[in-house]
Every structure is written in structure tokens, then in C-alpha cells.
Amino acid sequence: MDCTHHYESPLGGITLAGDEIGLTGLWFDGQAHFAATLSADHQPKMLPVFTEAEQWLDRYFSGKIPDFTPALNLRGTPFRRLVWEFLLTIPYGRTVTYGEIASRLAARTGRPVSARAVGGAVGHNPVSLIVPCHRVTGAGGSLTGYAGGLDRKTWLLQLEKQNSCG
């Protein structure tokens, strides 16, 4: 059974979704692909993973680097999950391009991977912020699409730039 919980952030409301395994969703209210992985029969209910996620978000929005990751239960195709797992390796305050991710995944899997396919997976990331899709940029570092909106992406990258050591 999927459960939901609401969190109020400096960038607006966030809906958290989870189950007995972990966090399945984290969306800015009204963003693109909002609740795409959430089952229709979900119910509002506090879960332990929501407490973990709130602690992570409180730390993040206060400008501190979270030193843990809440339990995750990422729902998607094997390719999307591979991309999302890669996103988890992008350090706080750093960015990578869609092309760089495609090249690294191609080297890892031995199969060609297109930047466009990576972009599709990044854009459908169900756990924004914690799985840091905002750290992915276009070629040359250009700020391209973000399901939560480019204003939020800019704000998040600026927050991390101000608080990173590198």
C-alpha cells in the first residue's frame, strides 16, 4: 500500500510517497510527472521513511550536506533505475551533463546509450532532490529542463554552490 505525506519547503509544497520498503516518490506539488509512480489507492499516513525524508530535507534546505539517504524504492524500468542510481553518485555542489552520463553508462554496460534516453530517464525521476536530477545540465553546462521548473533548479544549484567546499 502506498502512503503519502506533505512537506512544506522553501520552494513550495512537496508530496512524499512511500511504502514498507522505502520512499517511492518526492515531487514538488504540481510539477511535471507529479505522482506518476503513485498507486491510485494511496492514503495519507505517516511512515518511518517520511520521518527520514523530512530530516534529509530539513538538513538540505538549511544548507547542510545530508550525510545519509532515506530508504528508497525506485519504481521504473531497468534503464531508468540505472540512470537514477547514477544520479545518486553525483556529489553535492557538482553537475554533470546528459552526455557525460550517457558516456559513463555506455562504458559501464558495454552498450551505446544516448543522451536523449538519459534525459528521458532523468526527467521521470520519481524522487526529486534526494535522487539529484537537478544536478544534470545540458551540453556546456546549460540549464535545461527540470520537472520542478527551472527557477527551482537554479535555486537548488545556487544553494549547493554556496555551501559546498569544492
CSV table of C-alpha atoms in Angstrom, one decimal:
chain,number,residue,atom,x,y,z
A,1,MET,CA,0.0,0.0,0.0
A,2,ASP,CA,1.3,3.4,-1.0
A,3,CYS,CA,1.2,6.2,1.6
A,4,THR,CA,1.7,9.9,1.2
A,5,HIS,CA,2.8,12.8,3.4
A,6,HIS,CA,3.1,16.5,2.8
A,7,TYR,CA,6.2,18.6,3.5
A,8,GLU,CA,6.5,22.4,3.2
A,9,SER,CA,9.8,23.5,1.7
A,10,PRO,CA,11.2,26.9,0.9
A,11,LEU,CA,10.3,26.2,-2.7
A,12,GLY,CA,6.7,25.2,-2.0
A,13,GLY,CA,4.8,22.1,-1.1
A,14,ILE,CA,6.3,18.7,-1.6
A,15,THR,CA,4.4,15.4,-1.7
A,16,LEU,CA,6.3,12.4,-0.4
A,17,ALA,CA,5.2,8.8,-1.3
A,18,GLY,CA,6.4,5.6,0.2
A,19,ASP,CA,5.7,2.0,1.1
A,20,GLU,CA,7.0,-0.5,3.6
A,21,ILE,CA,10.3,-0.7,1.6
A,22,GLY,CA,11.1,3.0,1.2
A,23,LEU,CA,10.5,6.3,-0.5
A,24,THR,CA,8.8,5.9,-3.9
A,25,GLY,CA,8.2,9.5,-4.7
A,26,LEU,CA,9.1,13.1,-3.9
A,27,TRP,CA,7.5,15.7,-6.0
A,28,PHE,CA,7.1,19.4,-5.9
A,29,ASP,CA,3.3,19.9,-5.8
A,30,GLY,CA,2.1,20.4,-9.4
A,31,GLN,CA,5.4,19.6,-11.1
A,32,ALA,CA,5.7,17.7,-14.4
A,33,HIS,CA,5.1,13.9,-13.9
A,34,PHE,CA,3.6,14.6,-10.5
A,35,ALA,CA,2.8,11.3,-8.7
A,36,ALA,CA,3.5,9.3,-11.9
A,37,THR,CA,4.6,6.2,-9.8
A,38,LEU,CA,1.9,6.6,-7.1
A,39,SER,CA,-0.8,4.0,-7.0
A,40,ALA,CA,-4.4,5.1,-7.3
A,41,ASP,CA,-5.3,3.6,-3.9
A,42,HIS,CA,-2.7,5.5,-1.8
A,43,GLN,CA,-3.6,7.0,1.5
A,44,PRO,CA,-2.2,9.7,3.8
A,45,LYS,CA,-0.3,8.0,6.6
A,46,MET,CA,3.0,8.8,8.3
A,47,LEU,CA,5.7,6.2,7.7
A,48,PRO,CA,9.2,5.9,9.2
A,49,VAL,CA,10.7,6.7,5.8
A,50,PHE,CA,8.8,10.0,5.8
A,51,THR,CA,10.5,11.0,9.1
A,52,GLU,CA,13.9,10.1,7.5
A,53,ALA,CA,13.0,12.1,4.3
A,54,GLU,CA,11.9,15.1,6.4
A,55,GLN,CA,15.2,15.0,8.3
A,56,TRP,CA,17.1,14.8,5.0
A,57,LEU,CA,15.1,17.7,3.5
A,58,ASP,CA,15.4,19.9,6.7
A,59,ARG,CA,19.2,19.4,6.6
A,60,TYR,CA,19.4,20.0,2.8
A,61,PHE,CA,17.3,23.2,2.9
A,62,SER,CA,19.2,24.6,5.9
A,63,GLY,CA,22.3,24.5,3.6
A,64,LYS,CA,23.9,21.4,5.2
A,65,ILE,CA,25.0,18.4,3.2
A,66,PRO,CA,22.9,15.4,4.1
A,67,ASP,CA,25.1,12.6,5.3
A,68,PHE,CA,22.5,9.8,4.8
A,69,THR,CA,20.0,8.7,2.2
A,70,PRO,CA,16.5,7.6,3.3
A,71,ALA,CA,15.5,4.1,2.2
A,72,LEU,CA,14.4,4.2,-1.5
A,73,ASN,CA,12.1,2.0,-3.5
A,74,LEU,CA,12.6,3.4,-7.0
A,75,ARG,CA,10.0,2.2,-9.5
A,76,GLY,CA,10.8,2.3,-13.1
A,77,THR,CA,12.3,0.3,-16.0
A,78,PRO,CA,15.7,-1.2,-15.5
A,79,PHE,CA,17.3,1.5,-17.7
A,80,ARG,CA,15.6,4.3,-15.7
A,81,ARG,CA,16.7,2.8,-12.4
A,82,LEU,CA,20.3,2.5,-13.8
A,83,VAL,CA,20.2,6.2,-14.6
A,84,TRP,CA,18.7,7.1,-11.2
A,85,GLU,CA,21.3,5.1,-9.4
A,86,PHE,CA,24.0,7.0,-11.3
A,87,LEU,CA,22.4,10.3,-10.2
A,88,LEU,CA,22.9,9.3,-6.6
A,89,THR,CA,26.7,9.3,-7.2
A,90,ILE,CA,26.8,13.0,-8.3
A,91,PRO,CA,28.4,14.9,-5.5
A,92,TYR,CA,26.7,17.8,-3.7
A,93,GLY,CA,27.6,21.0,-5.5
A,94,ARG,CA,28.7,19.4,-8.7
A,95,THR,CA,26.9,18.9,-12.0
A,96,VAL,CA,27.2,16.5,-15.0
A,97,THR,CA,25.8,16.7,-18.4
A,98,TYR,CA,23.3,14.3,-20.0
A,99,GLY,CA,26.1,13.4,-22.5
A,100,GLU,CA,28.6,12.6,-19.7
A,101,ILE,CA,26.1,10.3,-18.1
A,102,ALA,CA,25.4,8.6,-21.4
A,103,SER,CA,29.1,8.0,-22.0
A,104,ARG,CA,29.7,6.7,-18.5
A,105,LEU,CA,26.7,4.3,-18.7
A,106,ALA,CA,27.8,3.1,-22.1
A,107,ALA,CA,31.3,2.3,-20.7
A,108,ARG,CA,29.7,0.5,-17.8
A,109,THR,CA,27.2,-1.5,-19.7
A,110,GLY,CA,29.1,-2.0,-22.9
A,111,ARG,CA,26.1,-0.8,-24.9
A,112,PRO,CA,25.5,2.5,-26.6
A,113,VAL,CA,23.5,5.0,-24.5
A,114,SER,CA,22.1,8.2,-26.0
A,115,ALA,CA,22.0,11.5,-24.1
A,116,ARG,CA,18.3,11.7,-25.1
A,117,ALA,CA,17.5,8.4,-23.4
A,118,VAL,CA,19.3,9.6,-20.3
A,119,GLY,CA,17.3,12.8,-20.5
A,120,GLY,CA,14.0,10.9,-20.6
A,121,ALA,CA,15.1,8.9,-17.5
A,122,VAL,CA,16.3,11.9,-15.6
A,123,GLY,CA,13.1,13.8,-16.4
A,124,HIS,CA,11.0,11.0,-15.0
A,125,ASN,CA,13.0,10.6,-11.7
A,126,PRO,CA,10.3,10.0,-9.1
A,127,VAL,CA,12.4,11.1,-6.1
A,128,SER,CA,13.5,14.6,-6.8
A,129,LEU,CA,16.2,16.3,-4.7
A,130,ILE,CA,17.3,13.1,-2.9
A,131,VAL,CA,18.0,11.5,-6.3
A,132,PRO,CA,19.6,14.7,-7.5
A,133,CYS,CA,18.3,15.2,-11.1
A,134,HIS,CA,18.7,18.9,-10.6
A,135,ARG,CA,22.5,18.4,-10.9
A,136,VAL,CA,22.2,17.3,-14.6
A,137,THR,CA,22.8,20.0,-17.2
A,138,GLY,CA,22.8,20.3,-20.9
A,139,ALA,CA,25.9,20.4,-23.0
A,140,GLY,CA,28.3,23.1,-21.8
A,141,GLY,CA,26.6,23.4,-18.5
A,142,SER,CA,23.4,25.0,-19.9
A,143,LEU,CA,20.4,24.8,-17.6
A,144,THR,CA,17.8,22.7,-19.3
A,145,GLY,CA,14.5,21.2,-18.3
A,146,TYR,CA,13.7,20.3,-14.7
A,147,ALA,CA,10.3,18.7,-13.8
A,148,GLY,CA,10.1,21.1,-10.8
A,149,GLY,CA,10.8,24.1,-13.0
A,150,LEU,CA,14.0,26.0,-14.0
A,151,ASP,CA,13.6,28.5,-11.2
A,152,ARG,CA,13.7,25.8,-8.6
A,153,LYS,CA,16.7,24.1,-10.4
A,154,THR,CA,18.6,27.4,-10.4
A,155,TRP,CA,17.8,27.9,-6.7
A,156,LEU,CA,18.9,24.4,-5.7
A,157,LEU,CA,22.2,24.7,-7.6
A,158,GLN,CA,22.9,28.1,-6.1
A,159,LEU,CA,22.2,26.7,-2.6
A,160,GLU,CA,24.6,23.8,-3.2
A,161,LYS,CA,27.2,26.2,-4.7
A,162,GLN,CA,27.1,28.4,-1.6
A,163,ASN,CA,27.5,25.5,0.7
A,164,SER,CA,29.9,23.2,-1.0
A,165,CYS,CA,33.6,23.0,-0.3
A,166,GLY,CA,34.7,22.3,-3.9
